[in-house]
Amino acid sequence: GFLTILLLLRYPIEDMPITPYVGVGVGAAYVSTPLKTAINNQNSKFGFAGQVKAGVSYDVTPEVKLYAGARYFGSFGAHFDSETTGADNK
């Protein structure tokens, strides 16, 4: 599972029928593993999260807009490291 809480700042550039926008977000991510066996005695972790996004919107009518965009999302520090046991280190 994955739960993310982000504060996102989106800045539209207005006064055109086609409106470009950029955004950046930072927050926290809660990551859990679906595995029944814990990894290093851990089933879940918290970490930092962030995203950047950019795109355009087109005003079809004053009430309807079409959007096209892309975003990159990443979580940092919320990963599971597996390590070998002493028997495997020979």
PDB file of C-alpha atoms in Angstrom:
ATOM      1  CA  GLY A   1       0.000   0.000   0.000  1.00  0.00           C
ATOM      2  CA  PHE A   2       0.921   3.597  -0.408  1.00  0.00           C
ATOM      3  CA  LEU A   3      -0.464   6.771   1.178  1.00  0.00           C
ATOM      4  CA  THR A   4       0.881  10.200   0.303  1.00  0.00           C
ATOM      5  CA  ILE A   5       0.077  13.628   1.702  1.00  0.00           C
ATOM      6  CA  LEU A   6       1.464  16.494  -0.363  1.00  0.00           C
ATOM      7  CA  LEU A   7       1.261  20.247  -0.310  1.00  0.00           C
ATOM      8  CA  LEU A   8       1.080  21.216  -3.976  1.00  0.00           C
ATOM      9  CA  LEU A   9       1.699  24.651  -5.412  1.00  0.00           C
ATOM     10  CA  ARG A  10       0.334  25.029  -8.929  1.00  0.00           C
ATOM     11  CA  TYR A  11       0.920  28.208 -10.871  1.00  0.00           C
ATOM     12  CA  PRO A  12      -1.258  28.740 -13.949  1.00  0.00           C
ATOM     13  CA  ILE A  13      -0.228  31.384 -16.458  1.00  0.00           C
ATOM     14  CA  GLU A  14      -3.604  32.985 -17.276  1.00  0.00           C
ATOM     15  CA  ASP A  15      -5.290  35.201 -19.904  1.00  0.00           C
ATOM     16  CA  MET A  16      -4.945  32.844 -22.867  1.00  0.00           C
ATOM     17  CA  PRO A  17      -7.243  30.114 -24.259  1.00  0.00           C
ATOM     18  CA  ILE A  18      -4.307  27.723 -23.822  1.00  0.00           C
ATOM     19  CA  THR A  19      -2.949  27.968 -20.276  1.00  0.00           C
ATOM     20  CA  PRO A  20       0.410  26.410 -19.365  1.00  0.00           C
ATOM     21  CA  TYR A  21       1.000  25.492 -15.712  1.00  0.00           C
ATOM     22  CA  VAL A  22       3.806  24.239 -13.519  1.00  0.00           C
ATOM     23  CA  GLY A  23       3.630  22.795 -10.031  1.00  0.00           C
ATOM     24  CA  VAL A  24       5.767  21.403  -7.257  1.00  0.00           C
ATOM     25  CA  GLY A  25       4.746  19.441  -4.177  1.00  0.00           C
ATOM     26  CA  VAL A  26       6.426  18.217  -1.003  1.00  0.00           C
ATOM     27  CA  GLY A  27       5.116  16.044   1.791  1.00  0.00           C
ATOM     28  CA  ALA A  28       5.253  12.623   3.395  1.00  0.00           C
ATOM     29  CA  ALA A  29       4.705   9.092   2.109  1.00  0.00           C
ATOM     30  CA  TYR A  30       3.666   5.975   4.038  1.00  0.00           C
ATOM     31  CA  VAL A  31       4.756   2.835   2.207  1.00  0.00           C
ATOM     32  CA  SER A  32       3.845  -0.725   3.182  1.00  0.00           C
ATOM     33  CA  THR A  33       4.809  -4.039   1.654  1.00  0.00           C
ATOM     34  CA  PRO A  34       2.221  -6.591   0.506  1.00  0.00           C
ATOM     35  CA  LEU A  35       4.608  -9.400   1.471  1.00  0.00           C
ATOM     36  CA  LYS A  36       3.491 -11.634   4.331  1.00  0.00           C
ATOM     37  CA  THR A  37       7.058 -11.875   5.605  1.00  0.00           C
ATOM     38  CA  ALA A  38       8.514  -8.600   6.902  1.00  0.00           C
ATOM     39  CA  ILE A  39      11.677  -7.242   5.324  1.00  0.00           C
ATOM     40  CA  ASN A  40      14.236  -6.639   8.098  1.00  0.00           C
ATOM     41  CA  ASN A  41      11.343  -6.838  10.596  1.00  0.00           C
ATOM     42  CA  GLN A  42       9.542  -3.960   8.855  1.00  0.00           C
ATOM     43  CA  ASN A  43       6.205  -4.005   7.047  1.00  0.00           C
ATOM     44  CA  SER A  44       5.895  -0.235   6.552  1.00  0.00           C
ATOM     45  CA  LYS A  45       7.924   2.984   6.568  1.00  0.00           C
ATOM     46  CA  PHE A  46       7.467   6.751   6.408  1.00  0.00           C
ATOM     47  CA  GLY A  47       9.557   8.937   4.137  1.00  0.00           C
ATOM     48  CA  PHE A  48       9.640  12.244   2.327  1.00  0.00           C
ATOM     49  CA  ALA A  49       7.727  12.624  -0.927  1.00  0.00           C
ATOM     50  CA  GLY A  50       7.862  15.136  -3.721  1.00  0.00           C
ATOM     51  CA  GLN A  51       6.516  15.787  -7.167  1.00  0.00           C
ATOM     52  CA  VAL A  52       6.888  18.200 -10.038  1.00  0.00           C
ATOM     53  CA  LYS A  53       4.309  18.657 -12.751  1.00  0.00           C
ATOM     54  CA  ALA A  54       3.758  20.685 -15.886  1.00  0.00           C
ATOM     55  CA  GLY A  55       1.147  20.854 -18.580  1.00  0.00           C
ATOM     56  CA  VAL A  56      -1.407  22.878 -20.462  1.00  0.00           C
ATOM     57  CA  SER A  57      -5.152  23.355 -20.308  1.00  0.00           C
ATOM     58  CA  TYR A  58      -7.430  24.491 -23.122  1.00  0.00           C
ATOM     59  CA  ASP A  59     -10.680  26.388 -22.502  1.00  0.00           C
ATOM     60  CA  VAL A  60     -13.307  24.559 -24.574  1.00  0.00           C
ATOM     61  CA  THR A  61     -15.992  26.728 -22.937  1.00  0.00           C
ATOM     62  CA  PRO A  62     -15.793  28.932 -19.821  1.00  0.00           C
ATOM     63  CA  GLU A  63     -16.981  25.901 -17.796  1.00  0.00           C
ATOM     64  CA  VAL A  64     -15.069  23.096 -19.569  1.00  0.00           C
ATOM     65  CA  LYS A  65     -11.293  22.664 -19.834  1.00  0.00           C
ATOM     66  CA  LEU A  66      -9.150  19.974 -21.417  1.00  0.00           C
ATOM     67  CA  TYR A  67      -5.898  19.137 -19.625  1.00  0.00           C
ATOM     68  CA  ALA A  68      -2.687  17.507 -20.789  1.00  0.00           C
ATOM     69  CA  GLY A  69       0.239  17.181 -18.456  1.00  0.00           C
ATOM     70  CA  ALA A  70       2.977  15.116 -16.950  1.00  0.00           C
ATOM     71  CA  ARG A  71       4.313  14.641 -13.451  1.00  0.00           C
ATOM     72  CA  TYR A  72       7.232  13.019 -11.708  1.00  0.00           C
ATOM     73  CA  PHE A  73       6.648  11.609  -8.225  1.00  0.00           C
ATOM     74  CA  GLY A  74       9.241  10.170  -5.890  1.00  0.00           C
ATOM     75  CA  SER A  75       9.489   9.047  -2.294  1.00  0.00           C
ATOM     76  CA  PHE A  76      12.773   9.285  -0.467  1.00  0.00           C
ATOM     77  CA  GLY A  77      13.827   7.340   2.620  1.00  0.00           C
ATOM     78  CA  ALA A  78      10.851   4.963   2.503  1.00  0.00           C
ATOM     79  CA  HIS A  79      12.560   1.944   0.980  1.00  0.00           C
ATOM     80  CA  PHE A  80      13.119  -1.568   2.275  1.00  0.00           C
ATOM     81  CA  ASP A  81      16.650  -2.948   2.247  1.00  0.00           C
ATOM     82  CA  SER A  82      17.030  -6.692   2.332  1.00  0.00           C
ATOM     83  CA  GLU A  83      20.216  -7.999   3.816  1.00  0.00           C
ATOM     84  CA  THR A  84      21.662 -11.457   3.787  1.00  0.00           C
ATOM     85  CA  THR A  85      21.866 -13.535   6.929  1.00  0.00           C
ATOM     86  CA  GLY A  86      25.105 -14.808   8.425  1.00  0.00           C
ATOM     87  CA  ALA A  87      24.596 -18.217   6.784  1.00  0.00           C
ATOM     88  CA  ASP A  88      24.487 -16.596   3.340  1.00  0.00           C
ATOM     89  CA  ASN A  89      27.632 -14.507   3.931  1.00  0.00           C
ATOM     90  CA  LYS A  90      30.106 -17.404   3.823  1.00  0.00           C
TER      91      LYS A  90
END
